PDB file of C-alpha atoms in Angstrom:
ATOM      1  CA  MET E1262      -0.063 -19.424 -38.000  1.00 60.00           C
ATOM      2  CA  LEU E1263       2.292 -16.715 -39.252  1.00 66.00           C
ATOM      3  CA  GLY E1264      -0.370 -14.094 -38.607  1.00 66.00           C
ATOM      4  CA  HIS E1265      -0.766 -15.388 -35.056  1.00 65.00           C
ATOM      5  CA  VAL E1266       2.994 -15.140 -34.454  1.00 70.00           C
ATOM      6  CA  ILE E1267       3.102 -11.571 -35.796  1.00 76.00           C
ATOM      7  CA  GLU E1268       0.103 -10.585 -33.656  1.00 74.00           C
ATOM      8  CA  ARG E1269       1.669 -11.999 -30.487  1.00 74.00           C
ATOM      9  CA  ALA E1270       5.001 -10.314 -31.295  1.00 75.00           C
ATOM     10  CA  LEU E1271       3.300  -6.909 -31.654  1.00 81.00           C
ATOM     11  CA  GLN E1272       1.455  -7.470 -28.367  1.00 79.00           C
ATOM     12  CA  ALA E1273       4.759  -8.338 -26.700  1.00 77.00           C
ATOM     13  CA  LEU E1274       6.371  -5.124 -27.964  1.00 81.00           C
ATOM     14  CA  LEU E1275       3.466  -3.047 -26.656  1.00 85.00           C
ATOM     15  CA  VAL E1276       3.625  -4.732 -23.237  1.00 82.00           C
ATOM     16  CA  MET E1277       7.392  -4.166 -23.053  1.00 82.00           C
ATOM     17  CA  LEU E1278       6.937  -0.477 -23.875  1.00 84.00           C
ATOM     18  CA  VAL E1279       4.307  -0.022 -21.159  1.00 84.00           C
ATOM     19  CA  MET E1280       6.395  -1.997 -18.667  1.00 82.00           C
ATOM     20  CA  SER E1281       9.487   0.092 -19.400  1.00 81.00           C
ATOM     21  CA  ALA E1282       7.564   3.287 -18.568  1.00 84.00           C
ATOM     22  CA  LEU E1283       6.049   1.858 -15.371  1.00 83.00           C
ATOM     23  CA  VAL E1284       9.360   0.406 -14.197  1.00 80.00           C
ATOM     24  CA  PHE E1285      11.332   3.570 -14.961  1.00 80.00           C
ATOM     25  CA  ILE E1286       8.860   5.874 -13.226  1.00 79.00           C
ATOM     26  CA  GLY E1287       8.475   3.529 -10.251  1.00 76.00           C
ATOM     27  CA  VAL E1288      12.197   3.071  -9.681  1.00 74.00           C
ATOM     28  CA  TYR E1289      13.179   6.697 -10.240  1.00 73.00           C
ATOM     29  CA  ALA E1290      10.545   7.849  -7.771  1.00 68.00           C
ATOM     30  CA  ILE E1291      12.284   5.949  -4.945  1.00 66.00           C
ATOM     31  CA  GLY E1292      15.019   7.626  -2.910  1.00 61.00           C
ATOM     32  CA  ASN E1293      17.941   9.703  -4.069  1.00 64.00           C
ATOM     33  CA  PRO E1294      21.016   7.762  -5.262  1.00 66.00           C
ATOM     34  CA  ILE E1295      23.203  10.842  -4.831  1.00 68.00           C
ATOM     35  CA  ASP E1296      22.990  10.338  -1.075  1.00 64.00           C
ATOM     36  CA  VAL E1297      24.567   6.895  -1.598  1.00 62.00           C
ATOM     37  CA  LEU E1298      27.068   7.855  -4.314  1.00 64.00           C
ATOM     38  CA  ILE E1299      28.717  10.720  -2.456  1.00 68.00           C
ATOM     39  CA  GLY E1300      29.366  11.444   1.195  1.00 63.00           C
ATOM     40  CA  PRO E1301      27.371  13.963   3.220  1.00 66.00           C
ATOM     41  CA  ASP E1302      30.423  16.157   3.791  1.00 71.00           C
ATOM     42  CA  VAL E1303      31.131  17.052   0.125  1.00 69.00           C
ATOM     43  CA  SER E1304      30.695  20.586  -1.129  1.00 72.00           C
ATOM     44  CA  GLN E1305      27.512  21.757  -2.871  1.00 72.00           C
ATOM     45  CA  ASP E1306      29.412  22.274  -6.138  1.00 77.00           C
ATOM     46  CA  ILE E1307      30.538  18.628  -6.237  1.00 74.00           C
ATOM     47  CA  ARG E1308      27.031  17.513  -5.395  1.00 73.00           C
ATOM     48  CA  LEU E1309      25.493  19.540  -8.238  1.00 77.00           C
ATOM     49  CA  GLU E1310      28.203  18.345 -10.643  1.00 77.00           C
ATOM     50  CA  THR E1311      27.462  14.695  -9.754  1.00 72.00           C
ATOM     51  CA  ILE E1312      23.713  15.217 -10.222  1.00 74.00           C
ATOM     52  CA  ALA E1313      24.310  16.784 -13.658  1.00 77.00           C
ATOM     53  CA  ARG E1314      26.767  14.028 -14.672  1.00 73.00           C
ATOM     54  CA  TYR E1315      24.124  11.329 -14.127  1.00 70.00           C
ATOM     55  CA  GLY E1316      21.375  13.423 -15.719  1.00 73.00           C
ATOM     56  CA  LEU E1317      19.334  13.509 -12.523  1.00 72.00           C
ATOM     57  CA  ASP E1318      18.733  17.258 -12.845  1.00 74.00           C
ATOM     58  CA  ARG E1319      16.500  16.825 -15.898  1.00 78.00           C
ATOM     59  CA  PRO E1320      12.698  16.272 -15.820  1.00 79.00           C
ATOM     60  CA  LEU E1321      11.589  12.655 -15.372  1.00 77.00           C
ATOM     61  CA  TRP E1322       9.951  12.432 -18.808  1.00 80.00           C
ATOM     62  CA  GLU E1323      13.158  13.628 -20.462  1.00 82.00           C
ATOM     63  CA  GLN E1324      15.216  11.086 -18.512  1.00 80.00           C
ATOM     64  CA  TYR E1325      12.804   8.335 -19.621  1.00 83.00           C
ATOM     65  CA  PHE E1326      12.968   9.163 -23.325  1.00 85.00           C
ATOM     66  CA  THR E1327      16.762   9.430 -23.117  1.00 83.00           C
ATOM     67  CA  PHE E1328      16.801   6.018 -21.451  1.00 82.00           C
ATOM     68  CA  LEU E1329      14.424   4.576 -24.079  1.00 84.00           C
ATOM     69  CA  GLY E1330      16.614   5.874 -26.902  1.00 84.00           C
ATOM     70  CA  ARG E1331      19.684   4.202 -25.359  1.00 83.00           C
ATOM     71  CA  VAL E1332      17.812   0.938 -24.823  1.00 83.00           C
ATOM     72  CA  LEU E1333      16.888   0.783 -28.523  1.00 82.00           C
ATOM     73  CA  HIS E1334      20.636   0.772 -29.189  1.00 81.00           C
ATOM     74  CA  GLY E1335      21.287  -1.920 -26.556  1.00 80.00           C
ATOM     75  CA  ASP E1336      22.583   0.511 -23.927  1.00 82.00           C
ATOM     76  CA  PHE E1337      20.987   0.281 -20.462  1.00 82.00           C
ATOM     77  CA  GLY E1338      23.389   2.816 -18.987  1.00 81.00           C
ATOM     78  CA  ARG E1339      26.185   2.360 -16.475  1.00 82.00           C
ATOM     79  CA  SER E1340      25.904   1.049 -12.947  1.00 84.00           C
ATOM     80  CA  PHE E1341      26.273   3.760 -10.314  1.00 78.00           C
ATOM     81  CA  VAL E1342      28.079   1.368  -7.976  1.00 78.00           C
ATOM     82  CA  PHE E1343      30.088  -0.969 -10.226  1.00 81.00           C
ATOM     83  CA  GLY E1344      30.945   1.673 -12.825  1.00 79.00           C
ATOM     84  CA  MET E1345      30.437  -0.695 -15.775  1.00 84.00           C
ATOM     85  CA  PRO E1346      27.710  -1.099 -18.444  1.00 87.00           C
ATOM     86  CA  VAL E1347      24.574  -2.529 -16.845  1.00 87.00           C
ATOM     87  CA  LEU E1348      23.999  -5.044 -19.631  1.00 86.00           C
ATOM     88  CA  ASP E1349      27.512  -6.456 -19.225  1.00 87.00           C
ATOM     89  CA  LEU E1350      27.027  -6.630 -15.458  1.00 88.00           C
ATOM     90  CA  ILE E1351      23.737  -8.544 -15.732  1.00 86.00           C
ATOM     91  CA  LEU E1352      25.034 -10.878 -18.438  1.00 85.00           C
ATOM     92  CA  SER E1353      28.041 -11.714 -16.257  1.00 86.00           C
ATOM     93  CA  ARG E1354      25.688 -12.840 -13.464  1.00 86.00           C
ATOM     94  CA  LEU E1355      22.987 -14.419 -15.645  1.00 86.00           C
ATOM     95  CA  PRO E1356      24.708 -17.802 -16.303  1.00 88.00           C
ATOM     96  CA  ALA E1357      24.827 -18.553 -12.563  1.00 89.00           C
ATOM     97  CA  THR E1358      21.100 -17.882 -12.139  1.00 89.00           C
ATOM     98  CA  LEU E1359      20.239 -19.682 -15.376  1.00 88.00           C
ATOM     99  CA  GLU E1360      22.203 -22.747 -14.291  1.00 90.00           C
ATOM    100  CA  LEU E1361      20.523 -22.795 -10.890  1.00 90.00           C
ATOM    101  CA  THR E1362      17.065 -22.304 -12.410  1.00 90.00           C
ATOM    102  CA  LEU E1363      17.478 -25.035 -15.019  1.00 90.00           C
ATOM    103  CA  ALA E1364      18.746 -27.497 -12.413  1.00 90.00           C
ATOM    104  CA  ALA E1365      15.809 -26.741 -10.106  1.00 90.00           C
ATOM    105  CA  VAL E1366      12.951 -26.670 -12.623  1.00 89.00           C
ATOM    106  CA  ILE E1367      14.103 -29.576 -14.804  1.00 90.00           C
ATOM    107  CA  GLY E1368      14.845 -31.666 -11.711  1.00 90.00           C
ATOM    108  CA  ALA E1369      11.407 -30.856 -10.291  1.00 90.00           C
ATOM    109  CA  ALA E1370       9.715 -31.802 -13.558  1.00 89.00           C
ATOM    110  CA  LEU E1371      11.655 -35.050 -14.033  1.00 90.00           C
ATOM    111  CA  ILE E1372      10.779 -36.207 -10.508  1.00 91.00           C
ATOM    112  CA  GLY E1373       7.429 -34.490  -9.913  1.00 89.00           C
ATOM    113  CA  VAL E1374       5.604 -35.482 -13.112  1.00 89.00           C
ATOM    114  CA  PRO E1375       6.256 -39.273 -12.851  1.00 90.00           C
ATOM    115  CA  ALA E1376       5.557 -39.142  -9.106  1.00 91.00           C
ATOM    116  CA  GLY E1377       2.284 -37.284  -9.710  1.00 90.00           C
ATOM    117  CA  ILE E1378       1.216 -39.680 -12.452  1.00 88.00           C
ATOM    118  CA  TYR E1379       1.895 -42.630 -10.155  1.00 89.00           C
ATOM    119  CA  ALA E1380      -0.003 -40.982  -7.289  1.00 89.00           C
ATOM    120  CA  GLY E1381      -2.952 -40.435  -9.602  1.00 86.00           C
ATOM    121  CA  TYR E1382      -2.780 -43.927 -11.078  1.00 85.00           C
ATOM    122  CA  ARG E1383      -2.466 -45.699  -7.693  1.00 87.00           C
ATOM    123  CA  PRO E1384      -4.073 -43.184  -5.294  1.00 86.00           C
ATOM    124  CA  ASP E1385      -4.636 -45.694  -2.499  1.00 86.00           C
ATOM    125  CA  SER E1386      -1.105 -47.072  -2.354  1.00 89.00           C
ATOM    126  CA  LEU E1387       1.276 -46.265   0.494  1.00 91.00           C
ATOM    127  CA  LEU E1388       3.819 -44.708  -1.864  1.00 91.00           C
ATOM    128  CA  ALA E1389       1.155 -42.413  -3.341  1.00 90.00           C
ATOM    129  CA  LYS E1390       0.218 -41.191   0.133  1.00 90.00           C
ATOM    130  CA  ILE E1391       3.886 -40.533   0.944  1.00 92.00           C
ATOM    131  CA  ILE E1392       4.264 -38.592  -2.314  1.00 90.00           C
ATOM    132  CA  MET E1393       1.251 -36.417  -1.528  1.00 89.00           C
ATOM    133  CA  ALA E1394       2.458 -35.805   2.037  1.00 89.00           C
ATOM    134  CA  ILE E1395       5.792 -34.567   0.684  1.00 88.00           C
ATOM    135  CA  SER E1396       3.973 -32.316  -1.799  1.00 87.00           C
ATOM    136  CA  ILE E1397       1.919 -30.768   1.022  1.00 86.00           C
ATOM    137  CA  LEU E1398       5.159 -30.132   2.905  1.00 84.00           C
ATOM    138  CA  GLY E1399       6.603 -28.441  -0.176  1.00 82.00           C
ATOM    139  CA  PHE E1400       3.658 -26.023  -0.316  1.00 80.00           C
ATOM    140  CA  SER E1401       3.602 -25.331   3.415  1.00 82.00           C
ATOM    141  CA  VAL E1402       7.236 -24.707   4.378  1.00 84.00           C
ATOM    142  CA  PRO E1403       8.870 -21.339   3.452  1.00 84.00           C
ATOM    143  CA  THR E1404      11.825 -21.455   1.076  1.00 83.00           C
ATOM    144  CA  PHE E1405      14.198 -19.663   3.443  1.00 83.00           C
ATOM    145  CA  TRP E1406      13.453 -22.179   6.235  1.00 87.00           C
ATOM    146  CA  ILE E1407      14.141 -25.144   3.941  1.00 88.00           C
ATOM    147  CA  GLY E1408      17.406 -23.505   2.909  1.00 88.00           C
ATOM    148  CA  LEU E1409      18.525 -23.047   6.492  1.00 89.00           C
ATOM    149  CA  VAL E1410      17.625 -26.665   7.334  1.00 90.00           C
ATOM    150  CA  LEU E1411      19.604 -27.913   4.321  1.00 90.00           C
ATOM    151  CA  ILE E1412      22.644 -25.877   5.340  1.00 91.00           C
ATOM    152  CA  ILE E1413      22.497 -26.994   8.984  1.00 91.00           C
ATOM    153  CA  THR E1414      21.977 -30.655   8.036  1.00 91.00           C
ATOM    154  CA  PHE E1415      24.243 -31.236   5.048  1.00 91.00           C
ATOM    155  CA  ALA E1416      26.843 -28.475   5.445  1.00 89.00           C
ATOM    156  CA  VAL E1417      27.211 -28.022   9.214  1.00 89.00           C
ATOM    157  CA  GLU E1418      26.282 -31.328  10.833  1.00 88.00           C
ATOM    158  CA  LEU E1419      27.142 -33.913   8.164  1.00 87.00           C
ATOM    159  CA  GLN E1420      29.667 -31.717   6.304  1.00 86.00           C
ATOM    160  CA  TRP E1421      28.843 -33.463   3.043  1.00 89.00           C
ATOM    161  CA  LEU E1422      28.224 -30.338   0.944  1.00 89.00           C
ATOM    162  CA  PRO E1423      29.410 -26.703   1.013  1.00 90.00           C
ATOM    163  CA  ALA E1424      27.124 -24.097   2.566  1.00 86.00           C
ATOM    164  CA  GLY E1425      27.469 -21.427  -0.102  1.00 84.00           C
ATOM    165  CA  GLY E1426      29.278 -20.003  -3.092  1.00 85.00           C
ATOM    166  CA  ARG E1427      29.468 -21.315  -6.621  1.00 86.00           C
ATOM    167  CA  GLY E1428      32.661 -23.334  -6.378  1.00 84.00           C
ATOM    168  CA  GLU E1429      34.932 -24.177  -9.293  1.00 87.00           C
ATOM    169  CA  THR E1430      33.646 -23.541 -12.811  1.00 86.00           C
ATOM    170  CA  ALA E1431      34.591 -24.709 -16.287  1.00 86.00           C
ATOM    171  CA  SER E1432      34.150 -22.838 -19.554  1.00 85.00           C
ATOM    172  CA  LEU E1433      31.696 -23.985 -22.220  1.00 83.00           C
ATOM    173  CA  PHE E1434      30.992 -21.778 -25.259  1.00 80.00           C
ATOM    174  CA  GLY E1435      32.860 -18.996 -23.486  1.00 79.00           C
ATOM    175  CA  ILE E1436      30.592 -19.132 -20.402  1.00 82.00           C
ATOM    176  CA  GLU E1437      31.558 -20.388 -16.954  1.00 83.00           C
ATOM    177  CA  TRP E1438      29.400 -23.239 -15.582  1.00 87.00           C
ATOM    178  CA  SER E1439      29.485 -24.977 -12.209  1.00 87.00           C
ATOM    179  CA  PHE E1440      27.923 -28.287 -13.203  1.00 87.00           C
ATOM    180  CA  LEU E1441      30.938 -29.159 -15.346  1.00 87.00           C
ATOM    181  CA  THR E1442      33.168 -29.697 -12.274  1.00 90.00           C
ATOM    182  CA  LEU E1443      32.637 -31.929  -9.254  1.00 90.00           C
ATOM    183  CA  ASN E1444      33.357 -29.073  -6.866  1.00 89.00           C
ATOM    184  CA  GLY E1445      30.918 -26.795  -8.682  1.00 88.00           C
ATOM    185  CA  LEU E1446      28.302 -29.530  -8.784  1.00 90.00           C
ATOM    186  CA  SER E1447      28.576 -29.993  -5.026  1.00 91.00           C
ATOM    187  CA  HIS E1448      27.993 -26.243  -4.571  1.00 91.00           C
ATOM    188  CA  LEU E1449      25.016 -26.354  -6.956  1.00 91.00           C
ATOM    189  CA  LEU E1450      23.186 -29.235  -5.281  1.00 92.00           C
ATOM    190  CA  LEU E1451      21.843 -27.574  -2.116  1.00 91.00           C
ATOM    191  CA  PRO E1452      20.566 -24.302  -3.656  1.00 92.00           C
ATOM    192  CA  ALA E1453      19.012 -26.233  -6.564  1.00 91.00           C
ATOM    193  CA  LEU E1454      17.286 -28.586  -4.124  1.00 91.00           C
ATOM    194  CA  ASN E1455      16.024 -25.646  -2.073  1.00 90.00           C
ATOM    195  CA  LEU E1456      14.700 -23.894  -5.159  1.00 88.00           C
ATOM    196  CA  ALA E1457      13.147 -27.074  -6.582  1.00 88.00           C
ATOM    197  CA  PHE E1458      11.158 -28.123  -3.512  1.00 88.00           C
ATOM    198  CA  PHE E1459       8.109 -25.925  -4.155  1.00 87.00           C
ATOM    199  CA  LYS E1460       8.238 -26.630  -7.919  1.00 88.00           C
ATOM    200  CA  LEU E1461       8.379 -30.351  -7.198  1.00 89.00           C
ATOM    201  CA  ALA E1462       5.253 -30.132  -5.025  1.00 89.00           C
ATOM    202  CA  LEU E1463       3.431 -28.101  -7.676  1.00 88.00           C
ATOM    203  CA  MET E1464       4.326 -30.460 -10.542  1.00 88.00           C
ATOM    204  CA  THR E1465       3.392 -33.503  -8.461  1.00 90.00           C
ATOM    205  CA  ARG E1466      -0.047 -32.235  -7.490  1.00 89.00           C
ATOM    206  CA  LEU E1467      -0.820 -30.975 -10.983  1.00 88.00           C
ATOM    207  CA  ALA E1468       0.205 -34.284 -12.590  1.00 89.00           C
ATOM    208  CA  ARG E1469      -1.798 -36.255 -10.014  1.00 90.00           C
ATOM    209  CA  ALA E1470      -4.954 -34.169 -10.525  1.00 87.00           C
ATOM    210  CA  GLY E1471      -4.670 -34.466 -14.299  1.00 86.00           C
ATOM    211  CA  THR E1472      -4.069 -38.202 -14.152  1.00 86.00           C
ATOM    212  CA  ARG E1473      -7.051 -38.781 -11.849  1.00 86.00           C
ATOM    213  CA  GLU E1474      -9.269 -36.840 -14.232  1.00 85.00           C
ATOM    214  CA  VAL E1475      -8.013 -38.525 -17.407  1.00 82.00           C
ATOM    215  CA  MET E1476      -8.221 -42.054 -15.954  1.00 81.00           C
ATOM    216  CA  LEU E1477     -12.012 -41.644 -15.725  1.00 79.00           C
ATOM    217  CA  THR E1478     -12.478 -40.590 -19.364  1.00 77.00           C
ATOM    218  CA  ASP E1479     -13.773 -42.756 -22.194  1.00 78.00           C
ATOM    219  CA  THR E1480     -10.422 -42.435 -23.970  1.00 76.00           C
ATOM    220  CA  VAL E1481      -8.670 -44.514 -21.317  1.00 77.00           C
ATOM    221  CA  LYS E1482     -11.555 -46.957 -21.078  1.00 79.00           C
ATOM    222  CA  PHE E1483     -11.519 -47.619 -24.841  1.00 80.00           C
ATOM    223  CA  ALA E1484      -7.709 -47.931 -24.824  1.00 78.00           C
ATOM    224  CA  ARG E1485      -7.891 -50.566 -22.132  1.00 77.00           C
ATOM    225  CA  ALA E1486     -10.712 -52.341 -23.955  1.00 79.00           C
ATOM    226  CA  ALA E1487      -8.514 -52.441 -27.050  1.00 77.00           C
ATOM    227  CA  GLY E1488      -5.970 -54.462 -25.085  1.00 77.00           C
ATOM    228  CA  LEU E1489      -3.275 -51.825 -24.694  1.00 75.00           C
ATOM    229  CA  SER E1490      -0.884 -52.287 -21.796  1.00 78.00           C
ATOM    230  CA  GLU E1491      -1.096 -49.973 -18.791  1.00 75.00           C
ATOM    231  CA  TRP E1492       2.306 -48.473 -19.655  1.00 80.00           C
ATOM    232  CA  THR E1493       1.090 -47.687 -23.174  1.00 80.00           C
ATOM    233  CA  VAL E1494      -2.105 -46.142 -21.815  1.00 79.00           C
ATOM    234  CA  LEU E1495      -0.131 -43.914 -19.453  1.00 79.00           C
ATOM    235  CA  ARG E1496       2.454 -42.904 -22.029  1.00 76.00           C
ATOM    236  CA  ARG E1497       0.269 -42.411 -25.104  1.00 76.00           C
ATOM    237  CA  HIS E1498      -2.959 -41.162 -23.600  1.00 76.00           C
ATOM    238  CA  VAL E1499      -2.606 -39.942 -20.019  1.00 80.00           C
ATOM    239  CA  LEU E1500       0.675 -38.078 -20.434  1.00 80.00           C
ATOM    240  CA  ARG E1501      -0.420 -36.567 -23.744  1.00 77.00           C
ATOM    241  CA  LEU E1502      -3.722 -35.319 -22.345  1.00 77.00           C
ATOM    242  CA  ILE E1503      -2.145 -33.706 -19.266  1.00 81.00           C
ATOM    243  CA  ALA E1504       0.776 -32.251 -21.221  1.00 79.00           C
ATOM    244  CA  ILE E1505      -0.735 -28.812 -21.924  1.00 75.00           C
ATOM    245  CA  PRO E1506      -1.298 -27.732 -18.283  1.00 78.00           C
ATOM    246  CA  LEU E1507       2.111 -29.193 -17.393  1.00 81.00           C
ATOM    247  CA  VAL E1508       3.785 -27.177 -20.152  1.00 78.00           C
ATOM    248  CA  THR E1509       2.004 -24.041 -18.934  1.00 77.00           C
ATOM    249  CA  VAL E1510       3.160 -24.498 -15.360  1.00 79.00           C
ATOM    250  CA  PHE E1511       6.686 -25.482 -16.444  1.00 80.00           C
ATOM    251  CA  GLY E1512       7.032 -22.344 -18.537  1.00 79.00           C
ATOM    252  CA  LEU E1513       5.661 -19.972 -15.928  1.00 77.00           C
ATOM    253  CA  GLU E1514       7.616 -21.585 -13.094  1.00 80.00           C
ATOM    254  CA  PHE E1515      10.818 -21.399 -15.125  1.00 82.00           C
ATOM    255  CA  ALA E1516      10.234 -17.696 -15.733  1.00 79.00           C
ATOM    256  CA  SER E1517       9.328 -16.952 -12.115  1.00 79.00           C
ATOM    257  CA  THR E1518      12.272 -18.970 -10.794  1.00 81.00           C
ATOM    258  CA  LEU E1519      14.722 -17.238 -13.110  1.00 78.00           C
ATOM    259  CA  ALA E1520      13.369 -13.839 -12.116  1.00 74.00           C
ATOM    260  CA  PHE E1521      12.822 -14.350  -8.393  1.00 74.00           C
ATOM    261  CA  ALA E1522      15.538 -16.688  -7.147  1.00 83.00           C
ATOM    262  CA  VAL E1523      16.500 -13.895  -4.762  1.00 83.00           C
ATOM    263  CA  VAL E1524      15.944 -15.708  -1.458  1.00 84.00           C
ATOM    264  CA  THR E1525      17.850 -18.838  -2.447  1.00 88.00           C
ATOM    265  CA  GLU E1526      20.756 -16.894  -3.944  1.00 87.00           C
ATOM    266  CA  THR E1527      21.000 -14.751  -0.817  1.00 86.00           C
ATOM    267  CA  ILE E1528      20.917 -17.704   1.606  1.00 88.00           C
ATOM    268  CA  PHE E1529      23.515 -19.712  -0.325  1.00 89.00           C
ATOM    269  CA  SER E1530      25.630 -16.708  -1.460  1.00 86.00           C
ATOM    270  CA  TRP E1531      25.031 -17.752  -5.061  1.00 87.00           C
ATOM    271  CA  PRO E1532      26.490 -15.019  -7.326  1.00 86.00           C
ATOM    272  CA  GLY E1533      23.504 -14.610  -9.657  1.00 85.00           C
ATOM    273  CA  ILE E1534      21.257 -11.742 -10.696  1.00 85.00           C
ATOM    274  CA  GLY E1535      19.019 -12.267  -7.660  1.00 81.00           C
ATOM    275  CA  LYS E1536      21.815 -11.349  -5.289  1.00 80.00           C
ATOM    276  CA  LEU E1537      22.794  -8.522  -7.645  1.00 83.00           C
ATOM    277  CA  ILE E1538      19.354  -6.909  -7.457  1.00 84.00           C
ATOM    278  CA  ILE E1539      19.363  -7.072  -3.648  1.00 83.00           C
ATOM    279  CA  ASP E1540      22.714  -5.267  -3.588  1.00 81.00           C
ATOM    280  CA  SER E1541      21.425  -2.746  -6.151  1.00 82.00           C
ATOM    281  CA  ILE E1542      18.294  -1.978  -4.121  1.00 80.00           C
ATOM    282  CA  THR E1543      20.429  -1.428  -1.015  1.00 78.00           C
ATOM    283  CA  SER E1544      22.681   1.025  -2.852  1.00 77.00           C
ATOM    284  CA  LEU E1545      19.882   2.580  -4.993  1.00 77.00           C
ATOM    285  CA  ASP E1546      21.680   1.570  -8.190  1.00 81.00           C
ATOM    286  CA  ARG E1547      18.822   2.694 -10.432  1.00 81.00           C
ATOM    287  CA  PRO E1548      20.157   1.561 -13.851  1.00 83.00           C
ATOM    288  CA  VAL E1549      20.637  -1.996 -12.577  1.00 86.00           C
ATOM    289  CA  MET E1550      17.191  -2.054 -10.951  1.00 84.00           C
ATOM    290  CA  VAL E1551      15.449  -0.853 -14.131  1.00 84.00           C
ATOM    291  CA  ALA E1552      17.365  -3.256 -16.381  1.00 85.00           C
ATOM    292  CA  TYR E1553      16.634  -6.190 -14.056  1.00 85.00           C
ATOM    293  CA  LEU E1554      12.891  -5.490 -13.933  1.00 83.00           C
ATOM    294  CA  MET E1555      12.765  -5.095 -17.712  1.00 83.00           C
ATOM    295  CA  LEU E1556      14.606  -8.402 -18.030  1.00 82.00           C
ATOM    296  CA  VAL E1557      11.958 -10.002 -15.789  1.00 81.00           C
ATOM    297  CA  ALA E1558       9.174  -8.622 -17.991  1.00 82.00           C
ATOM    298  CA  PHE E1559      10.969  -9.800 -21.139  1.00 83.00           C
ATOM    299  CA  VAL E1560      11.438 -13.304 -19.715  1.00 80.00           C
ATOM    300  CA  PHE E1561       7.757 -13.653 -18.812  1.00 80.00           C
ATOM    301  CA  ILE E1562       6.590 -12.341 -22.181  1.00 82.00           C
ATOM    302  CA  THR E1563       8.968 -14.645 -24.069  1.00 81.00           C
ATOM    303  CA  ILE E1564       8.011 -17.703 -22.018  1.00 78.00           C
ATOM    304  CA  ASN E1565       4.300 -17.013 -22.529  1.00 77.00           C
ATOM    305  CA  PHE E1566       4.900 -16.664 -26.254  1.00 76.00           C
ATOM    306  CA  LEU E1567       6.790 -19.978 -26.437  1.00 77.00           C
ATOM    307  CA  VAL E1568       4.155 -21.742 -24.314  1.00 72.00           C
ATOM    308  CA  ASP E1569       1.448 -20.503 -26.675  1.00 73.00           C
ATOM    309  CA  LEU E1570       3.331 -21.932 -29.651  1.00 71.00           C
ATOM    310  CA  THR E1571       3.823 -25.203 -27.776  1.00 70.00           C
ATOM    311  CA  TYR E1572       0.051 -25.443 -27.292  1.00 65.00           C
ATOM    312  CA  VAL E1573      -0.368 -25.448 -31.050  1.00 64.00           C
ATOM    313  CA  ALA E1574       2.243 -28.188 -31.437  1.00 63.00           C
ATOM    314  CA  LEU E1575       0.632 -30.382 -28.761  1.00 59.00           C
ATOM    315  CA  ASP E1576      -3.053 -29.898 -29.582  1.00 59.00           C
ATOM    316  CA  PRO E1577      -4.134 -30.663 -33.200  1.00 56.00           C
ATOM    317  CA  ARG E1578      -7.444 -28.859 -32.608  1.00 55.00           C
ATOM    318  CA  LEU E1579      -5.616 -25.552 -32.207  1.00 53.00           C
ATOM    319  CA  ARG E1580      -3.698 -26.119 -35.434  1.00 52.00           C
ATOM    320  CA  LYS E1581      -6.970 -26.690 -37.311  1.00 53.00           C
ATOM    321  CA  ALA E1582      -8.573 -23.629 -35.729  1.00 51.00           C
ATOM    322  CA  ARG E1583      -5.703 -21.400 -36.888  1.00 52.00           C
ATOM    323  CA  ALA E1584      -5.226 -23.000 -40.294  1.00 51.00           C
TER     324      ALA E1584
END
C-alpha cells in the first residue's frame, strides 16, 4: 500500500510539472498585458521600463524557469492589477468558493443518492417518475438560465432571498464564512441551489442505475431469502455495492465544481475565485491566471488520489490485490 501511495505521488508531481509548463506557455502566449497596465499615451521609455520591471523582455523559457523557481518557494508572483501576492489573493477568495462548492455538492449527494436509490427500488411508483423527470430537467437546462429563473422568482417577485453578494460573515478558525450567519445563509442558498441542480440530477441517475443493477444480483436475492428486512438490504448491500461509482462521481464533481463555478459566481456576484479569474482574463492578469489554472490541476490530481485511496478502503478485493 505504501508503495502504491509513493507511486501515485510521483505521478502527481510529474503531471503538475507538465501542467505548469503547458499553462505558463499557453497563458503567456495570449495578448500583451502592458497594453492593459499602462495607457496608450505614455512615453516609450516608461513602456520599456514597465516591460523590464515585470520581466516580459526576457525569453519565454527563461521566464518559465524563473517562475518555476519562485513556485518551489511558494511564490506565484504579484498580481498585475491588484498589486499583491497572487497566492494571498487566491487564498482570500478561496473560502467563498469552497463554501459554495461544499454546500452544492454535499446537498446534491444527500438528496440525490437517497432519491436515486428509491427510484431504482420502486421504479414504477409515481414519486420515482417525478424524481426522474426532475433529473432530466437538471441535465437539460443550462446553469445560467436556472440562475436567472431563481433570481427572478425568489429575489425579484417573491423577495424572499437576496439576488447576489455574500452577505454577513462570521469568523471560524480565522476564516470568514457565510453559513454561520442567517444573513449569509440567505445569500448562500440561491447560488448553492443553482450550482447543485446538475449535480443532483447526476447523483440521482447514477444511484438509480446502480440500484436497478444491484437489485437483480444474487447477493440481494440471498439476503432477502435469509429474512433480512428491505431497509437492511438497501443499507448493507445495495448502498455498499454502488458506493464506489458514487465516490468517483462525488470526488470529480467536487473538483470540477470548485474549479469551474465561474458562471454561478458571476450571475450571483459571489466573491470567489471563479469571479476572480473572469476579472483576471479581462485585464490579462497573467500571474493570477497561471496560479488559478495550476490550482485547478492540483485540485483534480489531489481528488483523484484521494478517490483511489477510498476505493481501497471500500473494496476488500483491492486491499488483497495490493497486500
